[in-house]
Coordinates of N, CA, C and O in Angstrom, one line a residue:
M13 N 5.2 69.8 26.3 CA 5.5 69.7 24.9 C 5.8 68.3 24.6 O 6.6 67.6 25.3
G14 N 5.2 67.7 23.6 CA 5.4 66.3 23.2 C 6.6 66.1 22.4 O 7.3 67.1 22.0
D15 N 7.0 64.9 22.2 CA 8.2 64.5 21.4 C 8.2 65.1 20.0 O 9.2 65.6 19.5
A16 N 7.0 65.0 19.4 CA 6.9 65.5 18.0 C 7.1 67.0 18.0 O 7.8 67.6 17.1
E17 N 6.5 67.7 18.9 CA 6.6 69.2 19.0 C 8.1 69.6 19.3 O 8.6 70.5 18.7
T18 N 8.7 68.8 20.2 CA 10.1 69.1 20.5 C 11.0 68.9 19.3 O 11.9 69.7 19.0
R19 N 10.8 67.8 18.5 CA 11.6 67.6 17.3 C 11.3 68.7 16.3 O 12.3 69.1 15.6
R20 N 10.1 69.1 16.1 CA 9.8 70.2 15.2 C 10.5 71.5 15.5 O 11.1 72.2 14.7
V21 N 10.5 71.8 16.8 CA 11.2 73.0 17.3 C 12.7 72.9 17.0 O 13.3 73.8 16.5
R22 N 13.3 71.7 17.4 CA 14.7 71.5 17.1 C 15.0 71.6 15.7 O 16.0 72.2 15.3
S23 N 14.2 71.0 14.8 CA 14.4 71.0 13.4 C 14.4 72.5 12.9 O 15.2 72.9 12.1
A24 N 13.4 73.3 13.4 CA 13.4 74.7 13.0 C 14.6 75.4 13.4 O 15.2 76.3 12.7
E25 N 15.1 75.1 14.7 CA 16.3 75.8 15.2 C 17.5 75.4 14.3 O 18.4 76.2 14.0
D26 N 17.6 74.1 14.0 CA 18.7 73.6 13.2 C 18.7 74.3 11.8 O 19.7 74.7 11.3
R27 N 17.5 74.4 11.2 CA 17.4 75.0 9.9 C 17.8 76.5 10.0 O 18.5 77.0 9.1
S28 N 17.4 77.2 11.1 CA 17.7 78.6 11.3 C 19.2 78.7 11.4 O 19.8 79.6 10.8
E29 N 19.9 77.8 12.2 CA 21.3 77.9 12.3 C 22.0 77.6 11.0 O 23.0 78.3 10.7
I30 N 21.6 76.6 10.3 CA 22.2 76.3 9.0 C 22.0 77.5 8.0 O 22.9 77.9 7.3
E31 N 20.8 78.1 8.0 CA 20.6 79.2 7.1 C 21.5 80.4 7.5 O 22.0 81.1 6.6
G32 N 21.7 80.5 8.8 CA 22.6 81.6 9.2 C 24.0 81.4 8.8 O 24.7 82.3 8.3
V33 N 24.5 80.1 8.9 CA 25.8 79.8 8.4 C 25.9 79.9 6.9 O 26.9 80.5 6.4
V34 N 24.9 79.5 6.2 CA 24.9 79.6 4.7 C 24.9 81.1 4.3 O 25.7 81.5 3.5
R35 N 24.1 81.9 5.0 CA 24.0 83.3 4.7 C 25.4 84.0 5.0 O 25.9 84.8 4.2
R36 N 26.0 83.6 6.1 CA 27.3 84.2 6.5 C 28.4 83.8 5.4 O 29.2 84.7 5.0
N37 N 28.4 82.6 5.0 CA 29.3 82.1 3.9 C 29.1 82.8 2.6 O 30.1 83.2 2.0
I38 N 27.9 83.0 2.2 CA 27.5 83.7 1.0 C 28.0 85.2 1.1 O 28.6 85.7 0.1
Q39 N 27.8 85.8 2.2 CA 28.2 87.2 2.4 C 29.7 87.3 2.3 O 30.3 88.2 1.7
A40 N 30.4 86.3 2.9 CA 31.9 86.3 2.9 C 32.4 86.2 1.4 O 33.3 86.8 1.0
L41 N 31.7 85.3 0.6 CA 32.1 85.1 -0.8 C 31.9 86.3 -1.6 O 32.7 86.7 -2.4
I42 N 30.8 87.0 -1.3 CA 30.5 88.2 -2.1 C 31.5 89.3 -1.7 O 31.9 90.0 -2.6
Q43 N 31.8 89.4 -0.4 CA 32.8 90.4 0.0 C 34.2 90.1 -0.7 O 34.8 91.1 -1.1
V44 N 34.6 88.9 -0.7 CA 35.9 88.5 -1.4 C 35.8 88.9 -2.9 O 36.8 89.5 -3.4
R45 N 34.7 88.5 -3.5 CA 34.6 88.8 -5.0 C 34.6 90.3 -5.2 O 35.2 90.8 -6.1
T46 N 33.9 91.1 -4.4 CA 33.9 92.5 -4.5 C 35.3 93.1 -4.3 O 35.7 94.0 -5.0
E47 N 36.0 92.6 -3.3 CA 37.4 93.1 -3.1 C 38.3 92.7 -4.2 O 39.1 93.6 -4.7
L48 N 38.2 91.5 -4.8 CA 39.0 91.2 -6.0 C 38.7 92.1 -7.2 O 39.6 92.5 -7.9
E49 N 37.4 92.4 -7.3 CA 37.0 93.2 -8.4 C 37.5 94.6 -8.2 O 38.0 95.3 -9.2
R50 N 37.5 95.1 -7.0 CA 38.0 96.4 -6.7 C 39.5 96.5 -6.9 O 40.1 97.6 -7.3
K51 N 40.3 95.4 -6.7 CA 41.7 95.4 -6.8 C 42.2 95.3 -8.3 O 43.4 95.4 -8.5
K52 N 41.3 95.0 -9.2 CA 41.7 94.8 -10.6 C 42.2 96.1 -11.1 O 41.7 97.2 -10.9
G53 N 43.3 96.0 -11.9 CA 43.9 97.2 -12.5 C 43.1 97.6 -13.8 O 42.2 96.9 -14.2
F54 N 43.5 98.8 -14.3 CA 42.8 99.3 -15.5 C 42.9 98.3 -16.7 O 41.9 98.0 -17.4
Q55 N 44.1 97.7 -16.9 CA 44.2 96.8 -18.0 C 43.4 95.5 -17.9 O 42.8 95.1 -18.8
E56 N 43.3 95.0 -16.6 CA 42.4 93.8 -16.4 C 40.9 94.2 -16.6 O 40.2 93.4 -17.2
R57 N 40.5 95.4 -16.1 CA 39.2 95.8 -16.3 C 38.8 96.0 -17.8 O 37.8 95.6 -18.3
L58 N 39.8 96.6 -18.5 CA 39.6 96.8 -20.0 C 39.5 95.5 -20.7 O 38.6 95.3 -21.5
A59 N 40.4 94.5 -20.4 CA 40.3 93.2 -21.0 C 39.0 92.5 -20.7 O 38.4 91.9 -21.6
D60 N 38.5 92.6 -19.5 CA 37.3 91.9 -19.1 C 36.1 92.6 -19.8 O 35.2 91.9 -20.2
T61 N 36.1 93.9 -19.9 CA 35.0 94.6 -20.5 C 35.0 94.3 -22.0 O 33.9 94.0 -22.5
I62 N 36.1 94.3 -22.7 CA 36.1 93.9 -24.1 C 35.7 92.5 -24.3 O 34.9 92.2 -25.2
T63 N 36.2 91.6 -23.4 CA 35.8 90.2 -23.6 C 34.3 90.0 -23.3 O 33.7 89.2 -24.0
A64 N 33.8 90.7 -22.3 CA 32.3 90.6 -22.1 C 31.5 91.1 -23.3 O 30.5 90.5 -23.7
F65 N 31.9 92.2 -23.8 CA 31.2 92.8 -25.0 C 31.3 91.9 -26.2 O 30.3 91.6 -26.9
T66 N 32.5 91.4 -26.5 CA 32.7 90.5 -27.7 C 32.0 89.2 -27.5 O 31.8 88.5 -28.5
G67 N 31.7 88.8 -26.3 CA 31.0 87.5 -26.1 C 29.5 87.7 -26.0 O 28.7 86.9 -25.5
S68 N 29.0 88.9 -26.5 CA 27.5 89.2 -26.4 C 26.9 89.1 -27.8 O 27.5 89.2 -28.8
M69 N 25.5 89.0 -27.8 CA 24.8 89.0 -29.0 C 24.8 90.4 -29.7 O 24.8 90.5 -30.9
T70 N 25.0 91.4 -28.9 CA 25.1 92.8 -29.5 C 26.3 92.8 -30.4 O 26.2 93.4 -31.5
F71 N 27.4 92.2 -30.0 CA 28.6 92.2 -30.8 C 28.4 91.4 -32.1 O 28.8 91.8 -33.2
V72 N 27.6 90.3 -32.0 CA 27.3 89.5 -33.2 C 26.5 90.3 -34.1 O 26.8 90.4 -35.3
F73 N 25.4 91.0 -33.6 CA 24.5 91.8 -34.5 C 25.3 92.9 -35.1 O 25.1 93.3 -36.3
L74 N 26.2 93.6 -34.3 CA 27.0 94.7 -34.8 C 27.9 94.2 -36.0 O 27.9 94.9 -37.0
H75 N 28.5 93.1 -35.8 CA 29.4 92.6 -36.9 C 28.6 92.1 -38.1 O 29.0 92.4 -39.2
A76 N 27.5 91.5 -37.9 CA 26.6 91.1 -39.0 C 26.2 92.4 -39.8 O 26.3 92.4 -41.0
G77 N 25.9 93.4 -39.1 CA 25.5 94.7 -39.8 C 26.7 95.3 -40.5 O 26.6 95.7 -41.7
V78 N 27.8 95.4 -39.9 CA 29.0 96.1 -40.5 C 29.5 95.2 -41.7 O 29.7 95.8 -42.8
F79 N 29.7 93.9 -41.4 CA 30.2 93.1 -42.5 C 29.2 93.0 -43.7 O 29.5 93.1 -44.8
G80 N 27.9 92.9 -43.3 CA 26.8 92.8 -44.4 C 26.8 94.1 -45.1 O 26.7 94.1 -46.4
G81 N 26.9 95.2 -44.5 CA 26.9 96.6 -45.1 C 28.1 96.7 -46.0 O 28.1 97.2 -47.1
W82 N 29.3 96.3 -45.5 CA 30.5 96.4 -46.2 C 30.4 95.6 -47.6 O 30.8 96.1 -48.6
I83 N 29.9 94.4 -47.4 CA 29.7 93.5 -48.6 C 28.7 94.1 -49.6 O 29.0 94.2 -50.8
V84 N 27.6 94.6 -49.1 CA 26.6 95.2 -50.0 C 27.2 96.4 -50.7 O 27.0 96.6 -51.9
V85 N 27.8 97.3 -50.0 CA 28.4 98.5 -50.6 C 29.5 98.1 -51.6 O 29.5 98.7 -52.7
N86 N 30.3 97.2 -51.3 CA 31.4 96.8 -52.2 C 31.1 95.8 -53.3 O 32.0 95.5 -54.1
T87 N 29.9 95.4 -53.4 CA 29.5 94.6 -54.5 C 28.8 95.5 -55.5 O 28.4 95.0 -56.6
G88 N 28.6 96.8 -55.2 CA 28.0 97.7 -56.1 C 26.5 97.7 -56.1 O 25.9 98.4 -57.0
I89 N 25.9 97.1 -55.1 CA 24.4 97.1 -55.0 C 23.9 98.5 -54.7 O 22.9 98.9 -55.2
V90 N 24.6 99.2 -53.9 CA 24.2 100.6 -53.6 C 24.9 101.5 -54.6 O 26.1 101.7 -54.6
S91 N 24.1 102.0 -55.6 CA 24.6 102.7 -56.7 C 25.2 104.0 -56.4 O 26.1 104.5 -57.1
F92 N 24.8 104.7 -55.3 CA 25.3 106.0 -55.0 C 26.6 106.0 -54.2 O 27.1 107.1 -53.9
I93 N 27.1 104.8 -53.8 CA 28.4 104.7 -53.1 C 29.3 103.9 -54.0 O 29.0 102.8 -54.4
K94 N 30.5 104.4 -54.2 CA 31.5 103.8 -55.0 C 32.1 102.7 -54.2 O 32.6 103.0 -53.1
P95 N 32.3 101.4 -54.7 CA 32.9 100.4 -53.9 C 34.4 100.8 -53.6 O 35.1 101.3 -54.5
F96 N 34.8 100.6 -52.4 CA 36.2 100.9 -52.0 C 37.0 99.7 -51.7 O 38.2 99.8 -51.5
D97 N 36.4 98.5 -51.6 CA 37.1 97.2 -51.4 C 36.3 96.2 -52.2 O 35.6 95.3 -51.6
P98 N 36.5 96.2 -53.5 CA 35.8 95.2 -54.4 C 36.1 93.8 -54.0 O 37.2 93.5 -53.4
F99 N 35.3 92.9 -54.5 CA 35.5 91.5 -54.3 C 36.9 91.1 -54.7 O 37.4 91.6 -55.7
P100 N 37.6 90.4 -53.9 CA 37.3 89.5 -52.8 C 37.5 90.1 -51.5 O 37.7 89.4 -50.5
F101 N 37.2 91.4 -51.3 CA 37.2 92.1 -50.0 C 38.5 91.9 -49.2 O 38.4 91.5 -48.0
V102 N 39.6 92.2 -49.8 CA 40.9 92.0 -49.2 C 41.0 92.9 -47.9 O 41.5 92.4 -46.9
M103 N 40.5 94.1 -48.0 CA 40.6 95.0 -46.8 C 39.8 94.5 -45.7 O 40.2 94.5 -44.5
L104 N 38.6 94.0 -46.0 CA 37.7 93.5 -45.0 C 38.3 92.2 -44.3 O 38.3 92.1 -43.1
A105 N 39.0 91.4 -45.1 CA 39.6 90.2 -44.6 C 40.8 90.6 -43.6 O 41.0 90.0 -42.6
M106 N 41.5 91.6 -44.1 CA 42.7 92.1 -43.2 C 42.2 92.6 -41.9 O 42.7 92.3 -40.8
I107 N 41.1 93.5 -42.0 CA 40.6 94.1 -40.7 C 40.0 93.0 -39.8 O 40.3 93.0 -38.6
A108 N 39.3 92.0 -40.4 CA 38.8 90.9 -39.6 C 39.9 90.1 -38.9 O 39.8 89.7 -37.8
S109 N 41.0 89.9 -39.7 CA 42.2 89.1 -39.1 C 42.8 89.9 -38.0 O 43.1 89.3 -37.0
V110 N 43.0 91.2 -38.2 CA 43.7 92.0 -37.1 C 42.8 92.0 -35.9 O 43.2 91.8 -34.7
E111 N 41.5 92.2 -36.1 CA 40.5 92.2 -35.0 C 40.5 90.8 -34.3 O 40.5 90.8 -33.0
A112 N 40.6 89.7 -35.0 CA 40.6 88.4 -34.4 C 41.9 88.2 -33.5 O 41.8 87.6 -32.4
I113 N 43.0 88.8 -34.0 CA 44.2 88.7 -33.2 C 44.1 89.4 -31.9 O 44.4 88.9 -30.8
F114 N 43.5 90.6 -31.9 CA 43.4 91.4 -30.7 C 42.3 90.8 -29.8 O 42.5 90.7 -28.6
L115 N 41.2 90.3 -30.4 CA 40.1 89.7 -29.5 C 40.6 88.4 -28.8 O 40.3 88.2 -27.7
S116 N 41.4 87.6 -29.6 CA 41.9 86.4 -28.9 C 42.9 86.7 -27.8 O 42.9 86.1 -26.8
T117 N 43.6 87.8 -28.0 CA 44.5 88.2 -26.9 C 43.8 88.7 -25.7 O 44.1 88.3 -24.5
F118 N 42.7 89.5 -25.9 CA 41.9 89.9 -24.7 C 41.2 88.7 -24.0 O 41.2 88.6 -22.8
V119 N 40.8 87.7 -24.8 CA 40.2 86.5 -24.2 C 41.2 85.8 -23.4 O 40.9 85.3 -22.3
L120 N 42.4 85.7 -24.0 CA 43.5 84.9 -23.2 C 43.8 85.7 -21.9 O 44.1 85.0 -20.9
I121 N 43.9 87.0 -22.0 CA 44.2 87.7 -20.7 C 43.1 87.5 -19.7 O 43.4 87.2 -18.5
S122 N 41.8 87.5 -20.1 CA 40.8 87.2 -19.2 C 40.8 85.8 -18.7 O 40.6 85.5 -17.5
Q123 N 41.1 84.9 -19.6 CA 41.2 83.5 -19.1 C 42.3 83.2 -18.2 O 42.2 82.4 -17.2
N124 N 43.4 83.9 -18.4 CA 44.6 83.7 -17.5 C 44.2 84.2 -16.1 O 44.5 83.6 -15.1
R125 N 43.5 85.3 -16.0 CA 43.1 85.9 -14.7 C 42.1 84.9 -14.1 O 42.1 84.6 -12.9
M126 N 41.1 84.4 -14.9 CA 40.1 83.5 -14.3 C 40.8 82.2 -13.8 O 40.4 81.6 -12.8
Q127 N 41.8 81.7 -14.6 CA 42.5 80.5 -14.2 C 43.3 80.8 -12.8 O 43.3 79.9 -12.0
A128 N 43.9 82.0 -12.7 CA 44.5 82.3 -11.4 C 43.5 82.3 -10.3 O 43.8 81.8 -9.2
L129 N 42.3 82.8 -10.5 CA 41.3 82.8 -9.5 C 40.8 81.3 -9.2 O 40.6 81.0 -8.0
A130 N 40.7 80.5 -10.2 CA 40.3 79.1 -10.1 C 41.4 78.4 -9.3 O 41.0 77.6 -8.4
D131 N 42.7 78.7 -9.5 CA 43.7 78.1 -8.8 C 43.7 78.4 -7.3 O 43.8 77.6 -6.4
K132 N 43.4 79.7 -7.0 CA 43.2 80.2 -5.6 C 42.1 79.4 -4.9 O 42.2 79.0 -3.8
R133 N 40.9 79.3 -5.7 CA 39.8 78.6 -5.1 C 40.1 77.1 -4.8 O 39.7 76.6 -3.8
A134 N 40.8 76.5 -5.8 CA 41.2 75.1 -5.6 C 42.1 75.0 -4.4 O 41.9 74.0 -3.6
D135 N 43.0 75.9 -4.2 CA 43.9 75.9 -3.0 C 43.0 76.0 -1.7 O 43.3 75.3 -0.7
L136 N 42.1 76.9 -1.7 CA 41.2 77.1 -0.6 C 40.4 75.8 -0.3 O 40.3 75.4 0.8
D137 N 39.8 75.2 -1.4 CA 39.1 74.0 -1.2 C 39.9 72.9 -0.6 O 39.5 72.2 0.3
L138 N 41.2 72.8 -1.1 CA 42.1 71.8 -0.6 C 42.3 72.0 0.9 O 42.3 71.1 1.7
Q139 N 42.6 73.3 1.3 CA 42.9 73.6 2.7 C 41.6 73.3 3.6 O 41.8 72.7 4.7
V140 N 40.4 73.6 3.1 CA 39.2 73.4 3.9 C 39.0 71.9 4.0 O 38.7 71.3 5.1
N141 N 39.2 71.1 2.9 CA 39.1 69.7 2.9 C 40.1 69.0 3.9 O 39.7 68.1 4.6
L142 N 41.3 69.5 3.8 CA 42.3 68.9 4.7 C 42.0 69.2 6.2 O 42.2 68.4 7.1
L143 N 41.5 70.4 6.5 CA 41.1 70.8 7.8 C 39.9 69.9 8.3 O 39.9 69.4 9.4
A144 N 38.9 69.7 7.4 CA 37.8 68.9 7.7 C 38.2 67.4 8.0 O 37.8 66.8 8.9
E145 N 39.1 66.9 7.1 CA 39.6 65.6 7.3 C 40.4 65.5 8.6 O 40.2 64.5 9.4
H146 N 41.1 66.5 9.0 CA 41.8 66.5 10.3 C 40.8 66.4 11.4 O 41.0 65.7 12.4
E147 N 39.8 67.3 11.3 CA 38.8 67.3 12.4 C 38.0 66.0 12.5 O 37.8 65.5 13.6
V148 N 37.7 65.4 11.4 CA 37.0 64.1 11.4 C 37.9 63.0 12.0 O 37.5 62.2 12.8
T149 N 39.2 63.1 11.7 CA 40.2 62.1 12.3 C 40.2 62.3 13.8 O 40.2 61.3 14.5
R150 N 40.2 63.5 14.3 CA 40.2 63.7 15.8 C 38.9 63.2 16.4 O 38.9 62.7 17.5
L151 N 37.8 63.4 15.7 CA 36.5 63.0 16.1 C 36.4 61.4 16.2 O 35.9 60.9 17.2
I152 N 37.0 60.8 15.2 CA 37.1 59.3 15.3 C 37.9 58.8 16.5 O 37.5 57.9 17.2
E153 N 39.0 59.5 16.7 CA 39.8 59.2 17.9 C 39.0 59.4 19.2 O 39.1 58.5 20.1
L154 N 38.3 60.5 19.2 CA 37.5 60.8 20.4 C 36.4 59.8 20.7 O 36.3 59.3 21.8
V155 N 35.7 59.5 19.6 CA 34.6 58.5 19.7 C 35.1 57.1 20.1 O 34.5 56.4 20.9
D156 N 36.2 56.8 19.5 CA 36.8 55.5 19.8 C 37.3 55.4 21.3 O 37.0 54.4 22.0
G157 N 37.9 56.5 21.7 CA 38.3 56.6 23.1 C 37.1 56.5 24.1 O 37.2 55.9 25.1
I158 N 36.0 57.3 23.7 CA 34.8 57.2 24.6 C 34.2 55.8 24.6 O 33.9 55.3 25.7
S159 N 34.2 55.2 23.5 CA 33.6 53.8 23.4 C 34.4 52.8 24.2 O 33.9 52.0 24.9
R160 N 35.7 53.0 24.2 CA 36.6 52.1 25.0 C 36.4 52.4 26.5 O 36.3 51.5 27.3
H161 N 36.3 53.7 26.8 CA 36.2 54.1 28.2 C 34.9 53.6 28.8 O 34.8 53.1 30.0
L162 N 33.8 53.6 28.0 CA 32.5 53.1 28.5 C 32.3 51.6 28.3 O 31.3 51.1 28.8
G163 N 33.3 51.0 27.7 CA 33.2 49.5 27.6 C 32.2 49.1 26.5 O 31.6 48.0 26.7
V164 N 32.0 49.9 25.5 CA 31.0 49.5 24.5 C 31.6 48.5 23.6 O 32.7 48.6 23.1
N165 N 30.8 47.4 23.4 CA 31.3 46.3 22.5 C 31.0 46.8 21.1 O 30.0 47.3 20.8
R166 N 32.1 46.7 20.3 CA 31.9 47.1 18.9 C 32.6 46.1 18.1 O 33.5 45.4 18.5
P167 N 32.1 45.9 16.8 CA 32.7 44.9 16.0 C 34.1 45.3 15.6 O 34.5 46.5 15.6
S168 N 35.0 44.4 15.4 CA 36.3 44.7 15.0 C 36.4 45.3 13.6 O 35.8 44.8 12.7
D169 N 37.1 46.4 13.5 CA 37.2 47.1 12.3 C 38.7 47.3 12.0 O 39.3 48.1 12.6
P170 N 39.2 46.6 11.0 CA 40.6 46.7 10.7 C 41.0 48.0 10.1 O 42.2 48.4 10.2
H171 N 40.1 48.8 9.7 CA 40.4 50.1 9.1 C 40.3 51.2 10.1 O 40.7 52.4 9.8
L172 N 39.9 51.0 11.3 CA 39.7 52.0 12.3 C 41.0 52.7 12.7 O 41.1 53.9 12.7
E173 N 42.1 51.9 12.8 CA 43.4 52.5 13.2 C 43.9 53.4 12.0 O 44.5 54.4 12.2
E174 N 43.6 53.0 10.8 CA 44.0 53.8 9.6 C 43.2 55.1 9.6 O 43.7 56.1 9.2
L175 N 41.9 55.0 9.9 CA 41.1 56.2 9.9 C 41.5 57.2 11.0 O 41.2 58.4 10.8
K176 N 42.2 56.7 12.0 CA 42.6 57.6 13.1 C 43.9 58.4 12.7 O 44.4 59.1 13.5
K177 N 44.4 58.2 11.5 CA 45.7 58.8 11.1 C 45.3 59.9 10.1 O 44.4 59.8 9.3
D178 N 46.0 61.1 10.2 CA 45.8 62.2 9.3 C 46.2 61.8 7.9 O 47.2 61.0 7.7
V179 N 45.5 62.2 6.9 CA 45.9 62.0 5.5 C 47.1 62.9 5.2 O 47.0 64.1 5.5
R180 N 48.0 62.4 4.5 CA 49.2 63.2 4.1 C 49.0 63.5 2.6 O 49.1 62.6 1.8
P181 N 48.7 64.7 2.2 CA 48.4 65.0 0.8 C 49.5 64.6 -0.2 O 49.2 64.2 -1.3
E182 N 50.7 64.8 0.2 CA 51.8 64.4 -0.7 C 51.8 62.9 -1.0 O 52.1 62.5 -2.1
E183 N 51.5 62.1 0.0 CA 51.4 60.7 -0.2 C 50.2 60.3 -1.1 O 50.3 59.5 -2.0
V184 N 49.1 61.0 -1.0 CA 47.9 60.8 -1.9 C 48.3 61.2 -3.3 O 48.0 60.5 -4.2
L185 N 49.0 62.3 -3.5 CA 49.4 62.8 -4.8 C 50.3 61.8 -5.4 O 50.2 61.5 -6.6
D186 N 51.3 61.3 -4.6 CA 52.2 60.3 -5.1 C 51.5 59.0 -5.6 O 51.8 58.4 -6.6
E187 N 50.5 58.6 -4.8 CA 49.7 57.4 -5.1 C 48.9 57.6 -6.4 O 48.8 56.7 -7.3
I188 N 48.3 58.8 -6.6 CA 47.6 59.1 -7.8 C 48.5 59.1 -9.0 O 48.2 58.5 -10.0
E189 N 49.7 59.7 -8.8 CA 50.6 59.6 -9.9 C 51.1 58.2 -10.3 O 51.2 57.9 -11.5
R190 N 51.3 57.4 -9.3 CA 51.7 56.0 -9.5 C 50.6 55.3 -10.3 O 50.8 54.5 -11.2
A191 N 49.3 55.5 -9.8 CA 48.2 54.8 -10.5 C 48.0 55.3 -11.9 O 47.7 54.5 -12.8
E192 N 48.2 56.6 -12.2 CA 48.1 57.1 -13.6 C 49.2 56.5 -14.4 O 49.0 56.1 -15.6
Q193 N 50.4 56.4 -13.9 CA 51.5 55.8 -14.7 C 51.3 54.3 -14.9 O 51.5 53.8 -16.0
D194 N 50.8 53.6 -13.9 CA 50.4 52.2 -14.1 C 49.4 52.0 -15.2 O 49.5 51.1 -16.0
A195 N 48.4 52.9 -15.1 CA 47.3 52.8 -16.2 C 47.8 53.1 -17.5 O 47.5 52.5 -18.5
A196 N 48.7 54.1 -17.6 CA 49.3 54.4 -18.9 C 50.2 53.3 -19.5 O 50.1 52.9 -20.6
H197 N 51.0 52.7 -18.6 CA 51.8 51.5 -19.0 C 50.9 50.3 -19.4 O 51.2 49.6 -20.4
E198 N 49.8 50.1 -18.7 CA 48.9 49.0 -19.0 C 48.3 49.2 -20.3 O 48.1 48.3 -21.1
S199 N 47.9 50.5 -20.6 CA 47.2 50.7 -21.9 C 48.2 50.6 -23.1 O 47.8 50.2 -24.2
I200 N 49.5 50.9 -22.8 CA 50.5 50.7 -23.9 C 50.7 49.2 -24.1 O 50.9 48.8 -25.3
R201 N 50.8 48.4 -23.0 CA 51.0 47.0 -23.2 C 49.8 46.3 -23.9 O 50.0 45.4 -24.6
T202 N 48.6 46.8 -23.7 CA 47.4 46.1 -24.2 C 47.0 46.6 -25.6 O 46.2 46.1 -26.2
S203 N 47.6 47.8 -26.0 CA 47.3 48.3 -27.3 C 47.9 47.5 -28.4 O 49.0 47.0 -28.3
P204 N 47.2 47.3 -29.5 CA 47.7 46.5 -30.6 C 48.8 47.1 -31.3 O 49.2 48.1 -31.4

């Protein structure tokens, strides 16, 4: 087998392994989502169902039909139906206002739940990133130790020792906060 053939076989094996990892990760995510959906209570399911329906074109068409019909009937265009809410359609406005209050509440309930899920995902992302950073730090230490053991000449890198230290998230957050405060103070000083 030639070099090109060997590289092609390795490349196919690598793709197969990556596809397997990707497939496993996707299945794990689907399983977590299914479990979260199963654990939702009646009230959460109801709020999500109402929010999904009110965010659909069916809801828009239904409202256009109901409101349009209401207006047509109450302007006296339909002669065989007596107007029950003449112009300025006070009852229609009241119903629409009450409906808006309830719909906004359902939307907020769904958004709060989605925000809680987003917070959990952000926490998971942070944990995975910190783990990956820790593993990369150990790999840098290992490669540096191997290169020293083998006597490999390497250019001097002043950042290498810093890269061999684990990142401390609380220090990064403190630095971000300091930078944001400095930027805010700077914008106040330079504003007219």
